[in-house]
CSV table of C-alpha atoms and ligand atoms in Angstrom, one decimal:
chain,number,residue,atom,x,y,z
I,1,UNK,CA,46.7,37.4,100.7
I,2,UNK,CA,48.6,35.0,99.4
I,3,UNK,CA,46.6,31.8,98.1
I,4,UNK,CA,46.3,28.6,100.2
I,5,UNK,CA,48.6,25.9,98.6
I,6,UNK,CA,46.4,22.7,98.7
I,7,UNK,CA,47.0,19.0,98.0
I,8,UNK,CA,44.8,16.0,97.2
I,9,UNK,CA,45.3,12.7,98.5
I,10,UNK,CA,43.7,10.4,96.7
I,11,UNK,CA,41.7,11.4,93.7
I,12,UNK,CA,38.8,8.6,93.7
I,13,UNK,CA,35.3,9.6,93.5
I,14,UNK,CA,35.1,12.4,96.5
I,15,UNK,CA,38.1,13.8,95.0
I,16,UNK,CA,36.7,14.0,92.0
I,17,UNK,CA,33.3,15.0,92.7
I,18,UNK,CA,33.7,17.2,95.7
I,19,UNK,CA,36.8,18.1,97.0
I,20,UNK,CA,38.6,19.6,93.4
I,21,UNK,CA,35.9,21.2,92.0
I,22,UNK,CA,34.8,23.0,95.6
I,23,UNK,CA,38.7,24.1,95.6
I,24,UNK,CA,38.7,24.6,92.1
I,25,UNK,CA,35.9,27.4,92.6
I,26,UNK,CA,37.9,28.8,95.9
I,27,UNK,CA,39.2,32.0,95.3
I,28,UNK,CA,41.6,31.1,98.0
I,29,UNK,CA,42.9,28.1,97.0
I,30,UNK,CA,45.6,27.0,94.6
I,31,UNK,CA,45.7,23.7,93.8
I,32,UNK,CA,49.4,22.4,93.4
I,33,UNK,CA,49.9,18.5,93.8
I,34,UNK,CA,47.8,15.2,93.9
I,35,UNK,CA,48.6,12.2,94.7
I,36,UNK,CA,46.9,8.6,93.6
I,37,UNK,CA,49.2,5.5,93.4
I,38,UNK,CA,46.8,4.9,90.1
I,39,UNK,CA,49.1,8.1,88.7
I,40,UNK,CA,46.7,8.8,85.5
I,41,UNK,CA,44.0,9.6,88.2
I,42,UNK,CA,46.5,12.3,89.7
I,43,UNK,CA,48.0,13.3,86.5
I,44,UNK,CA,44.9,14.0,85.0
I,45,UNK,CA,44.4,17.0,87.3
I,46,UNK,CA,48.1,18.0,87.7
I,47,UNK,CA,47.8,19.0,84.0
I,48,UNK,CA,44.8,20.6,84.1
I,49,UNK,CA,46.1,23.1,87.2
I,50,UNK,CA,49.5,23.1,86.3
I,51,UNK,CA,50.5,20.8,89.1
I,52,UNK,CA,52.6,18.0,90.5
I,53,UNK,CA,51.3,14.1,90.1
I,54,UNK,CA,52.3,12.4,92.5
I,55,UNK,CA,52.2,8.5,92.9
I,56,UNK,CA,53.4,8.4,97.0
I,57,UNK,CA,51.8,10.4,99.0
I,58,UNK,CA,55.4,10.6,101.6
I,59,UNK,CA,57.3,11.8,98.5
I,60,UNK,CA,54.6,14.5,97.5
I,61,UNK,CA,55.2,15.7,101.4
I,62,UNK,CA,58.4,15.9,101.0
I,63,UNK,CA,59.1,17.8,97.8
I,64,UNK,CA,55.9,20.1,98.0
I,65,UNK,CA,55.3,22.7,100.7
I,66,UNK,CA,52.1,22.5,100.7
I,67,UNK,CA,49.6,24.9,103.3
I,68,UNK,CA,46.2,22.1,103.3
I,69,UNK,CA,45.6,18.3,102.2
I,70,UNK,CA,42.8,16.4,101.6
I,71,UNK,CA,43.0,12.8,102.8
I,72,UNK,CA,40.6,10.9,100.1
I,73,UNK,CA,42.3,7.7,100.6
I,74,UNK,CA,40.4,4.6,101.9
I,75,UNK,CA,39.4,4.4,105.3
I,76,UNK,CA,42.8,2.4,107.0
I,77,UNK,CA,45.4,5.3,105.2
I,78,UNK,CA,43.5,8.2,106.8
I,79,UNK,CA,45.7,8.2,110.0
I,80,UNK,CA,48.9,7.7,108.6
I,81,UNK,CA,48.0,10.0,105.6
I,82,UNK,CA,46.5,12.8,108.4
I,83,UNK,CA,49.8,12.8,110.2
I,84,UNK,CA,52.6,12.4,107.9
I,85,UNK,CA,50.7,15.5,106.6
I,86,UNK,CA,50.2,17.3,110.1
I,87,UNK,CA,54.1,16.8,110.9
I,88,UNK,CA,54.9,18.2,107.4
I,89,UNK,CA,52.9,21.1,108.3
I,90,UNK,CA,49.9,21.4,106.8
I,91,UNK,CA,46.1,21.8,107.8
I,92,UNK,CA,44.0,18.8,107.6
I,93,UNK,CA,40.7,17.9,105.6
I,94,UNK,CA,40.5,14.2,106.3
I,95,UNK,CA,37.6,12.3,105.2
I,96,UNK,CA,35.1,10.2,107.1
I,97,UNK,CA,35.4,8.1,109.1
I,98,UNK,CA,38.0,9.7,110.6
I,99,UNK,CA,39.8,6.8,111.7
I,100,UNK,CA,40.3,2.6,111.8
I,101,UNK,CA,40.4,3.1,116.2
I,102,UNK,CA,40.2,5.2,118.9
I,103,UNK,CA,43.6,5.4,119.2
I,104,UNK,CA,44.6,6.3,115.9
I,105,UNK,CA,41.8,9.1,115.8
I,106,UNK,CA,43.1,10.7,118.8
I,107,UNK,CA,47.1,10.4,117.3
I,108,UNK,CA,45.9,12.5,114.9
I,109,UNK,CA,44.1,14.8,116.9
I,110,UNK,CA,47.9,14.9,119.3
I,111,UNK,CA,49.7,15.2,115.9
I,112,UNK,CA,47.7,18.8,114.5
I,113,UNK,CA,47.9,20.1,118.3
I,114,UNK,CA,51.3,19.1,118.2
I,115,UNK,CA,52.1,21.1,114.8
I,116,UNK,CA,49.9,24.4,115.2
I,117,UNK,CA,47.6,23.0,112.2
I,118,UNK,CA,43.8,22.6,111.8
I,119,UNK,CA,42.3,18.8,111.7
I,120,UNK,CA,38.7,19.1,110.3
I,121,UNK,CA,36.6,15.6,109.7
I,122,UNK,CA,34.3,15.5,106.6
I,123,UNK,CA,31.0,15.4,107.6
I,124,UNK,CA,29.3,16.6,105.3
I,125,UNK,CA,25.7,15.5,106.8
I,126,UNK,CA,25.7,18.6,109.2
I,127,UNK,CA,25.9,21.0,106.3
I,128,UNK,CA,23.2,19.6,103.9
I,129,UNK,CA,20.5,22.5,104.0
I,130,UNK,CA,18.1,20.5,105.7
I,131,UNK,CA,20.1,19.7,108.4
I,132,UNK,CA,20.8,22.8,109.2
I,133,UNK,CA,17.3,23.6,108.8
I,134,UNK,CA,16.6,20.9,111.4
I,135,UNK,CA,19.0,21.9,113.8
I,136,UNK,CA,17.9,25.6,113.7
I,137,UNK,CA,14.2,24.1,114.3
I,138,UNK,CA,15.8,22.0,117.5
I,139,UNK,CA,17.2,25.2,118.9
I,140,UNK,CA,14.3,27.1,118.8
I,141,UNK,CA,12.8,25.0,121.4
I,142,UNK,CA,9.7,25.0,119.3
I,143,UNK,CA,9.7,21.3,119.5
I,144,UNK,CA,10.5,20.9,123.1
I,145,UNK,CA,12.8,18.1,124.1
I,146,UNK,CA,13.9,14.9,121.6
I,147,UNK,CA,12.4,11.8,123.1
I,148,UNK,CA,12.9,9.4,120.2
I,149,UNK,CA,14.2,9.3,117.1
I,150,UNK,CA,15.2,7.4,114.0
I,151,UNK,CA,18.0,8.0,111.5
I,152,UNK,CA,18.9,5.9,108.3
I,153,UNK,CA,21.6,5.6,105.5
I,154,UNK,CA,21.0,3.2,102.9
I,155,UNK,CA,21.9,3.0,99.3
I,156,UNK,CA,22.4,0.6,97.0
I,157,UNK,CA,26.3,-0.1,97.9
I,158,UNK,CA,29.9,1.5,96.6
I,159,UNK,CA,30.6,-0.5,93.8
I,160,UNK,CA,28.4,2.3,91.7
I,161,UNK,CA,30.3,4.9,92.9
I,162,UNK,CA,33.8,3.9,93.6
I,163,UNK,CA,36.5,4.6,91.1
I,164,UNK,CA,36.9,1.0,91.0
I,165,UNK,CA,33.8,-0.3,91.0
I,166,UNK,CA,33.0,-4.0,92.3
I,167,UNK,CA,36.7,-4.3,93.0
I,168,UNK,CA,36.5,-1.5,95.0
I,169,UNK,CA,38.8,-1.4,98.4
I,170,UNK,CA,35.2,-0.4,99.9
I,171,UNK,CA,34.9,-4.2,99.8
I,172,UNK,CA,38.6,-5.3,101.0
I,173,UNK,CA,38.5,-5.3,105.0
I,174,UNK,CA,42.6,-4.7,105.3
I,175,UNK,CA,41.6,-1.5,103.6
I,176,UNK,CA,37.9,-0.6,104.6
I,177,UNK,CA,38.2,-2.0,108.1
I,178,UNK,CA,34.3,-1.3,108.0
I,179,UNK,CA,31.6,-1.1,105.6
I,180,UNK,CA,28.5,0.1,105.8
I,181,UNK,CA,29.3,1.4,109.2
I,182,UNK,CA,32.1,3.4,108.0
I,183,UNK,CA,30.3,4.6,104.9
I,184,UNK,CA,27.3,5.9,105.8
I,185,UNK,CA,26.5,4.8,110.2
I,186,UNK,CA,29.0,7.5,111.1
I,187,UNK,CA,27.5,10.0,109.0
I,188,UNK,CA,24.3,9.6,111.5
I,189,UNK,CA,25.8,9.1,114.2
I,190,UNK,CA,27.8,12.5,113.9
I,191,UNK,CA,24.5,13.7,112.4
I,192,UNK,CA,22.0,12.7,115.9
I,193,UNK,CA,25.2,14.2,117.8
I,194,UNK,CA,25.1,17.2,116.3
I,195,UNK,CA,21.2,18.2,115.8
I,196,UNK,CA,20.0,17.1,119.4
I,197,UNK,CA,23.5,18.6,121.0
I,198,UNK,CA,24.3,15.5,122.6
I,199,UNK,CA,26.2,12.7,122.9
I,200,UNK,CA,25.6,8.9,122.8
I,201,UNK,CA,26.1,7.1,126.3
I,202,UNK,CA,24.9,3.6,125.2
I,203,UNK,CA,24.8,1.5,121.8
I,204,UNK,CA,23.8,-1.9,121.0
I,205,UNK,CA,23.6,-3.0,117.5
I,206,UNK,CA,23.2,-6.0,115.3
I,207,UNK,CA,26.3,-5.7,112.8
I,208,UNK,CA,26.0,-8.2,109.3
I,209,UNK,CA,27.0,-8.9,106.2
I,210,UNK,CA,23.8,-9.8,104.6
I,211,UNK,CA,24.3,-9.9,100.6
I,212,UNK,CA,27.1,-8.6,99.5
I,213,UNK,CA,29.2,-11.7,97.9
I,214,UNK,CA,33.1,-12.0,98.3
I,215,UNK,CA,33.4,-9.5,101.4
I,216,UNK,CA,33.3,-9.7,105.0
I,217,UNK,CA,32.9,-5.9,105.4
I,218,UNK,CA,29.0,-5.4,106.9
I,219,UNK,CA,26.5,-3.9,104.5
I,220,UNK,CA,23.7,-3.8,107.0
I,221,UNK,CA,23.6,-2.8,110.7
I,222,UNK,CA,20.5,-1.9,112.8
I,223,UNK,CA,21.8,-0.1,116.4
I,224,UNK,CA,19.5,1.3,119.4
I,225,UNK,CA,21.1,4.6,121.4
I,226,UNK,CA,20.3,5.9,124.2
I,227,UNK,CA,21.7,9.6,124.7
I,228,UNK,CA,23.1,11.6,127.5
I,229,UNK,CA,19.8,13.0,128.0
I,230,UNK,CA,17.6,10.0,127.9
I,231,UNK,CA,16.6,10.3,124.5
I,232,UNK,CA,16.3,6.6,122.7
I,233,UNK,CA,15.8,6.0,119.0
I,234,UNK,CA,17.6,3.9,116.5
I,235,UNK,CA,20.6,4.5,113.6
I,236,UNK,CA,20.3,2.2,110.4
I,237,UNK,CA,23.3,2.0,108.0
I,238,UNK,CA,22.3,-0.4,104.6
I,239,UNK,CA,24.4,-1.2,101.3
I,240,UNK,CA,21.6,-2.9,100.0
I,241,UNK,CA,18.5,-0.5,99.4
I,242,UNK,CA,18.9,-1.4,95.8
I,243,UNK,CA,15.7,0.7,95.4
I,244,UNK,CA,14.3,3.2,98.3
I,245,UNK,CA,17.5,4.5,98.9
I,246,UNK,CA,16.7,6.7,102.3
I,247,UNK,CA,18.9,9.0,103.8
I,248,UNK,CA,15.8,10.4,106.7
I,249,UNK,CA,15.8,11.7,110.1
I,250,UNK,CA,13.0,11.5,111.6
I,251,UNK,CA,12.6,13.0,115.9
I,252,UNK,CA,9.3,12.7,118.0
I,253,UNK,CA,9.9,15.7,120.0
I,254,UNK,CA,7.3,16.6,123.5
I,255,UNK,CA,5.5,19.0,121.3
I,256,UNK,CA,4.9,17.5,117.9
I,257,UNK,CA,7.3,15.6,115.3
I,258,UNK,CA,10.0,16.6,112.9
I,259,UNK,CA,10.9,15.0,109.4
I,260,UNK,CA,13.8,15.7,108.2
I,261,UNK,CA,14.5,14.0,104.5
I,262,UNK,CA,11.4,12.2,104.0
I,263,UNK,CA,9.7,11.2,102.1
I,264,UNK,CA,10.7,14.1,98.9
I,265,UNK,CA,14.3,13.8,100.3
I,266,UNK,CA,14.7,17.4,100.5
I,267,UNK,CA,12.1,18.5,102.6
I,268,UNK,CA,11.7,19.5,106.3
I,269,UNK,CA,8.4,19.2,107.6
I,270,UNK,CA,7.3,19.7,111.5
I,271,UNK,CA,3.6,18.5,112.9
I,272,UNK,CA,2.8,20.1,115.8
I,273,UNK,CA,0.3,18.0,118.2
I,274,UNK,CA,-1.9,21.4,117.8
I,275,UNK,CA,-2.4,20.4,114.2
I,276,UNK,CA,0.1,23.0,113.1
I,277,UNK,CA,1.8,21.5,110.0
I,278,UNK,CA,5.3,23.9,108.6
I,279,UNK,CA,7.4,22.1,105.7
I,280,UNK,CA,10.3,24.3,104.8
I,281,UNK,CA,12.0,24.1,101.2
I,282,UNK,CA,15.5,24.4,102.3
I,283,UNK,CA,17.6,22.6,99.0
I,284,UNK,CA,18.6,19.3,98.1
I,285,UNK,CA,20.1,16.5,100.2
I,286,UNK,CA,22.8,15.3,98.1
I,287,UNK,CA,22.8,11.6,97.3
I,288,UNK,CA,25.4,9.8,94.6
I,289,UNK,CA,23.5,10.7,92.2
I,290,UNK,CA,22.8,14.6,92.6
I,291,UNK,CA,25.9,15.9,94.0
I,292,UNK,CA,25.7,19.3,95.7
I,293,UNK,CA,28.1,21.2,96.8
I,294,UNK,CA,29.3,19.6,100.5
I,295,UNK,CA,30.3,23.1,102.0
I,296,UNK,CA,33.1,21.3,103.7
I,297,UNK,CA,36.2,22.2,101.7
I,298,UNK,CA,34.7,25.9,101.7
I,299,UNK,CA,34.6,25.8,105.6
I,300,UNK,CA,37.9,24.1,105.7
I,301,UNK,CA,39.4,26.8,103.9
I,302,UNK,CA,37.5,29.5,105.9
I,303,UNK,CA,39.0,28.1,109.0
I,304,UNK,CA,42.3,28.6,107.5
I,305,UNK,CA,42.0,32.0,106.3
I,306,UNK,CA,40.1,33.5,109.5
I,307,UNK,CA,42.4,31.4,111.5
I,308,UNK,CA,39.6,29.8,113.2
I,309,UNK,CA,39.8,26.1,114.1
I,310,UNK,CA,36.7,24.3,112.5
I,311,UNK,CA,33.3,23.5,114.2
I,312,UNK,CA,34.1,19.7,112.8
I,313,UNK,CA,37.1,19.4,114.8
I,314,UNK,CA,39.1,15.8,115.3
I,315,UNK,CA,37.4,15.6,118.6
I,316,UNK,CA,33.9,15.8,117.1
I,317,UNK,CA,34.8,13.1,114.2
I,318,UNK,CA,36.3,11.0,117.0
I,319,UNK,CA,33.0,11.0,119.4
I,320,UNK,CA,30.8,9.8,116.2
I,321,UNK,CA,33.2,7.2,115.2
I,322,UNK,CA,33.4,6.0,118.6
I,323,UNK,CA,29.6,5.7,118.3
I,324,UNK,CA,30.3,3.0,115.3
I,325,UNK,CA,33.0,1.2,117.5
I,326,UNK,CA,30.8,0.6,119.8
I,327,UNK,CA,27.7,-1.0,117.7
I,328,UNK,CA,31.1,-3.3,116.6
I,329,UNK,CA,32.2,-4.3,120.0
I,330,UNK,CA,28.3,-4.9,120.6
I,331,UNK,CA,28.0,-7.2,117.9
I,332,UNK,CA,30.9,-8.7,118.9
I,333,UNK,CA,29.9,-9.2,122.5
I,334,UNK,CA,26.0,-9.5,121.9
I,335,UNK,CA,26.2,-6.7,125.1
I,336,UNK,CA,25.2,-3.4,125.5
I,337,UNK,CA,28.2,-0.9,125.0
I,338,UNK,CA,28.6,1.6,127.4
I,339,UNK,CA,30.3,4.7,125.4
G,401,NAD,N1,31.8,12.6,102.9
G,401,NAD,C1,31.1,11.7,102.1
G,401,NAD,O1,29.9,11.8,101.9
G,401,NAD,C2,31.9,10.6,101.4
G,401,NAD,C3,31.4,10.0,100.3
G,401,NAD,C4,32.1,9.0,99.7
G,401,NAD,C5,33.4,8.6,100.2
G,401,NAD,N2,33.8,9.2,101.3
G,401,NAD,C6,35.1,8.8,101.9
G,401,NAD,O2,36.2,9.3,101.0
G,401,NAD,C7,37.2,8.3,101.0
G,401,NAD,C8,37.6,7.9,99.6
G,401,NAD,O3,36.4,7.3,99.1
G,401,NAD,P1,36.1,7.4,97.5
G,401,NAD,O4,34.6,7.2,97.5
G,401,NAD,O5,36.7,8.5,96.9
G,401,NAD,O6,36.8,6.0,97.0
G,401,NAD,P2,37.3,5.6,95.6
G,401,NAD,O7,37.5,4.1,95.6
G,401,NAD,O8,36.4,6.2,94.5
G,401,NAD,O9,38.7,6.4,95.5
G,401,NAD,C9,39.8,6.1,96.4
G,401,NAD,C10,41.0,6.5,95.7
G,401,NAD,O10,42.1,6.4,96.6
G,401,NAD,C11,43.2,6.0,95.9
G,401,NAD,N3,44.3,5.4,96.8
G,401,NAD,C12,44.5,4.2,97.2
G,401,NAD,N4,45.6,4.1,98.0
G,401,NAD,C13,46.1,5.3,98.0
G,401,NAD,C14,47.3,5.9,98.6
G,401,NAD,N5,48.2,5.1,99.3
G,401,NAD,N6,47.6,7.2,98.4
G,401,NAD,C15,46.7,8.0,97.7
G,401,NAD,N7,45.6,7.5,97.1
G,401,NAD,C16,45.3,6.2,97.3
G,401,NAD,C17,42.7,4.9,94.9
G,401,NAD,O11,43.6,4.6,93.9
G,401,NAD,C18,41.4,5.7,94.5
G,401,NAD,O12,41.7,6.5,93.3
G,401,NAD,C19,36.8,7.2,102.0
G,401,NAD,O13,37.3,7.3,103.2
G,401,NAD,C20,35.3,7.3,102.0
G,401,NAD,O14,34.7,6.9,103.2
G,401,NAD,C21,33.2,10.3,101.9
């Protein structure tokens, strides 16, 4: 078979810590362009696979015939990026959050139906070994039915992981058009959508900007959802656990309680209300600091080979960022959002 021909938009610090090495270790994969309008970032790998650099990411379309992209841009290029590349042709690995709206999200869910190609989201969460631990646990029906539940993001902020640091466009709203929200909320709320199977029907949130200096991007938000199927619980998203960084799940199901991520960070452990107590060993929970591999680019590229369209479709990274417009539009309103 011949090898996928892949390009990477934007070759900041997921480009260069997950997406080219997990295609640099896939068999099926060449990679043959990258783009970066900071052209040393791009060059740098261009030399090192024998491959075009690429400062604008319309002209790279243009002149390459390329199979896959990965969109690694900040958050407001992901659209356009997602379907200049769709109506060039290629597959689609965008990362999260999907989208700035609604409205763009579904565009570029029209423009990959429109063009025959794949649009997968990069949410990661769902693949971490724990959480697919977790969700295996869920659909046992060991637990019984979720009743409540809490999920939390917090770290200690992009500017020590960002290519660019403190001036990072994580902190310029034109560009980020969220913050914490967008960095880390709509990993849980895809996350709580995925393990309980559900979907959110109601969000209210309180949405700030508490101590991050020179941006009005949030870097705190507290929200309370109440699913589909009654289920209540609560999603925190935090740039400033400058120590305790937490990335936990923790559901109160009818027969006992499941931790997922706490406190080891790589640990699952169920207490059943018999007294019953499993913890499973499944692997790490990647944080900035220990990077695992994300398993995304490896299912991307499996969707493409098998020609099977991927389980984190556009419609699923649409319904969790939806989830994140709505804790907006309730901060905005002081009402609860009806989703
Ligand atoms: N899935 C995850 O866990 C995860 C983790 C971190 C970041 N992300 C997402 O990845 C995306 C990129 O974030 P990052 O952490 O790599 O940021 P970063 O600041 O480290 O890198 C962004 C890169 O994009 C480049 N860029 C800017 N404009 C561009 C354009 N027009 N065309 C091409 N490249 C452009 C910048 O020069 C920079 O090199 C964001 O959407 C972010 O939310 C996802």
């Amino acid at each position: 078979m011949n090898k996928i021909k892949v390009a990477v938009i934007g070759c900041g610090a997921i480009a260069q810590r997950r997406h080219i090495p997990e295609y640099e270790h896939n068999p099926n994969v060449e990679l043959i362009a990258f783009c970066d309008p900071v052209i040393a970032r791009a060059e740098k790998y261009a030399e090192k696979h024998g491959a075009k650099a690429y400062a604008n990411y319309q002209e790279l379309l243009q002149h390459e015939k390329v199979d896959a992209v990965s969109v690694c841009t900040p958050n407001a290029l992901h659209a356009p990026v997602a379907i200049a590349a769709a109506n060039a042709g290629a597959h689609v690995l965008v990362e999260k959050p999907m989208a700035a709206t609604a409205e763009e999200g579904q565009a570029m869910i029209d423009a990959a139906s429109r063009n025959g190609v794949y649009l997968m989201v990069g949410h990661n969460q769902r693949l971490m070994p724990p959480h697919v631990k977790a969700k295996e646990i869920l659909e046992s029906g060991k637990l019984g039915k979720v009743l409540t539940f809490r999920t939390t993001f917090g770290h200690p902020g992009p500017e020590g992981w960002s290519v660019d640091g403190r001036d990072s466009w994580f902190f310029r709203k034109e560009e980020a058009i969220m913050g914490a929200m967008g960095d880390l909320g709509v990993h849980k709320s895809d996350l709580i959508r995925y393990l309980l199977n559900d979907e959110v029907a109601d969000v209210a949130a309180f949405v700030s900007t508490l101590h991050k200096e020179g941006t009005d991007v949030d870097d705190n938000a507290t929200c309370v959802l109440r699913m589909k199927s009654g289920a209540i619980g609560t999603l925190v998203a935090s740039w400033t656990y400058y120590k305790g960084g937490d990335n936990s799940t923790v559901l109160w199901c009818e027969n006992g309680v499941m931790e997922i991520g706490a406190p080891s960070g790589d640990e699952v452990t169920v207490k059943f209300r018999n007294g019953n107590v499993d913890t499973y060993k499944v692997g790490a929970m990647a944080t900035n600091e220990k990077q695992t591999d994300s398993g995304v680019v490896a299912a991307f590229v499996q969707s493409i080979v098998t020609s099977t369209p991927p389980s984190i479709s556009g419609e699923e990274g649409l319904r969790s960022l939806k989830v994140i417009l709505g804790a907006f539009e309730s901060q905005a309103t002081g009402r609860v959002i009806a989703l």
